[in-house]
Coordinates of C-alpha atoms and ligand atoms in Angstrom, one line a residue:
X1 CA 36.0 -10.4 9.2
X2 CA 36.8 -7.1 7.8
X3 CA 37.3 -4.8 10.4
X4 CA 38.5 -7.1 13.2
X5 CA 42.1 -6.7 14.6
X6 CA 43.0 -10.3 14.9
X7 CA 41.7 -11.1 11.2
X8 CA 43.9 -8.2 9.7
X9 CA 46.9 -10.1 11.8
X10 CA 46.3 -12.7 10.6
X11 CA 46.1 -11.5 7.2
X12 CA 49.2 -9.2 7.1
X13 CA 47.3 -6.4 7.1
X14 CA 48.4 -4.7 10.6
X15 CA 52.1 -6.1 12.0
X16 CA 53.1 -7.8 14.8
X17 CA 55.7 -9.8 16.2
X18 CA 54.5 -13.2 14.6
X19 CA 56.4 -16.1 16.2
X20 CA 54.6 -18.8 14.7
X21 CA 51.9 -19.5 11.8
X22 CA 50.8 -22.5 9.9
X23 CA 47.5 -23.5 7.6
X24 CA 45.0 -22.9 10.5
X25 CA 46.9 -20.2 13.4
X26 CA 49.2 -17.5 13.7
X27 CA 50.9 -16.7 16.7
X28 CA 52.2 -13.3 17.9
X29 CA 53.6 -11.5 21.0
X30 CA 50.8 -9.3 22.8
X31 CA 51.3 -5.6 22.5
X32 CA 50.7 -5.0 26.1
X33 CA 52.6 -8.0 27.9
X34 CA 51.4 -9.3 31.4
X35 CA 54.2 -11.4 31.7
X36 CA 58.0 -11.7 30.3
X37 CA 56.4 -14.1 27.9
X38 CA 52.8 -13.3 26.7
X39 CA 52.2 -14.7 23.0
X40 CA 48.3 -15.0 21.5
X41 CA 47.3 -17.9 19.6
X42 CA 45.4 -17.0 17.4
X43 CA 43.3 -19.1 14.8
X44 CA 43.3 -18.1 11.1
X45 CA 39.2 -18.5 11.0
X46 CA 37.1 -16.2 12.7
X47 CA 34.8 -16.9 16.0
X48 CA 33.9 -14.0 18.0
X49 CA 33.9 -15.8 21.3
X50 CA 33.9 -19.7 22.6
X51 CA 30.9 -20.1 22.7
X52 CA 30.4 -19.4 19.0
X53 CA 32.7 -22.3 18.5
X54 CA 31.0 -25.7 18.1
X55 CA 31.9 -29.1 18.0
X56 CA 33.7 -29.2 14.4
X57 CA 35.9 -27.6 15.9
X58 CA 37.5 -29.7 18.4
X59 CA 40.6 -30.6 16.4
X60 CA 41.3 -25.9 15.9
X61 CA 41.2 -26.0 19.7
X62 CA 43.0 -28.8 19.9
X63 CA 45.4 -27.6 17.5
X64 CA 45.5 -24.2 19.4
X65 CA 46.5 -25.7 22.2
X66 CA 49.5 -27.8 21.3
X67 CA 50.7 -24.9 19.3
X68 CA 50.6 -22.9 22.9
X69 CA 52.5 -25.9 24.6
X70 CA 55.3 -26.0 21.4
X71 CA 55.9 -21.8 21.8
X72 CA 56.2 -22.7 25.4
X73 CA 58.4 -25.5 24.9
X74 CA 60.6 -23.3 22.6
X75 CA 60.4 -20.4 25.1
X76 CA 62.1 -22.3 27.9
X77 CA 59.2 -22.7 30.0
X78 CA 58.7 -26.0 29.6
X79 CA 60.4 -26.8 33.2
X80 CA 59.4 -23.6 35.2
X81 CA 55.2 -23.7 34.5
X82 CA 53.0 -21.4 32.0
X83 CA 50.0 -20.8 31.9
X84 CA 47.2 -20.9 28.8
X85 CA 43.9 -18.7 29.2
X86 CA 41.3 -18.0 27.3
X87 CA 39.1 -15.0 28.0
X88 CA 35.1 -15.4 27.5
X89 CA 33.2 -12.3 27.5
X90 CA 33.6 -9.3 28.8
X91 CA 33.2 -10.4 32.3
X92 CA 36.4 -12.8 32.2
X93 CA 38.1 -10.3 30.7
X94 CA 37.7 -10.6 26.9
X95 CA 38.4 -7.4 25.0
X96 CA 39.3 -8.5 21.3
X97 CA 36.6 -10.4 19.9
X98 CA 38.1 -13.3 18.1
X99 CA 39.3 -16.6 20.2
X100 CA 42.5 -16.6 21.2
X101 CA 44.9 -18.5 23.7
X102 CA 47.3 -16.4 26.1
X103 CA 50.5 -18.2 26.6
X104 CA 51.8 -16.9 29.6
X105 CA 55.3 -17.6 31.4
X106 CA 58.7 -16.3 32.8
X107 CA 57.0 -15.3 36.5
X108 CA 54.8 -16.7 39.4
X109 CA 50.9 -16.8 39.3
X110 CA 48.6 -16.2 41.8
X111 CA 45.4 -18.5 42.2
X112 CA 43.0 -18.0 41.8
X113 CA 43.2 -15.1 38.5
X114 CA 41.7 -11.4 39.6
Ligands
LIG201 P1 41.6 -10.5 25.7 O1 41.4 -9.3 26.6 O2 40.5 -10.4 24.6 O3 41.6 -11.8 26.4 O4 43.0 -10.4 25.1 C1 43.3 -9.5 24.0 C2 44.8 -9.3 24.0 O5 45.1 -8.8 22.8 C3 45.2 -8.3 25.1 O6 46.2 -8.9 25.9 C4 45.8 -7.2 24.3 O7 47.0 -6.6 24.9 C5 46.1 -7.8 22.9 N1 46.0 -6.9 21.8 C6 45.0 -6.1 21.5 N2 45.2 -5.4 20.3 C7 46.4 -5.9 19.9 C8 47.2 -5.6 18.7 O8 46.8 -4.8 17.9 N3 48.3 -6.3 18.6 C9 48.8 -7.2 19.5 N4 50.0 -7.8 19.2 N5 48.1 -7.5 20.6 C10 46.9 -6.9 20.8
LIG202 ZN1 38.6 -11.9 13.4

């Protein structure tokens, strides 16, 4: 999509601090961390929200999701606990819209979230 943040990532575009990116994500620090680690996982394809993803895309999400574990692994926070969130609409908090996983780690959470 032309003018959204997470596609121009994605497409070199805009910089960030890219930590990981194959065929189908890229993966960067957040800008404004909530946590010693805070990375996005972001996909390469565009979806505003999750509920504009659909069932073909089980094996993205899936992929999303063991790409978040792996950059948590690597992060050395594999053994003290992280957390993965994803933000649906603007009343969960959702402020960039194209689907993305927060890896979050390196402090104690609260339950439940604010
Ligand atoms: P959301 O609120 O949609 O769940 O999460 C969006 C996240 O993207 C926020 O944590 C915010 O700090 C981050 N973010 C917004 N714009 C940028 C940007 O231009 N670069 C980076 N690296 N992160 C961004
Ligand atoms: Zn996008």
């Amino acid at each position: 999509m032309a003018d959204c943040i997470f596609c121009k990532i994605a497409r070199k575009e805009i910089p960030a601090k890219l930590v990981y990116e194959d065929r189908q994500v890229v993966a960067f620090e957040d800008i404004n961390p909530q946590a010693p680690v805070h990375t996005l996982v972001v996909p390469k394809s565009h979806f505003p929200t999750l509920n504009d993803v659909g069932a073909e895309e089980e094996g993205l999400l899936g992929h999303m999701t063991l790409v978040a574990t792996r950059i948590a692994k690597d992060k050395g926070l594999h053994a003290t606990g992280y957390r993965v969130v994803a933000n649906c609409l603007e009343g969960a908090g959702q402020s960039v819209f194209h689907i993305h996983l927060h890896l979050l780690g390196g402090r104690r959470f609260t339950w439940p979230p604010g």
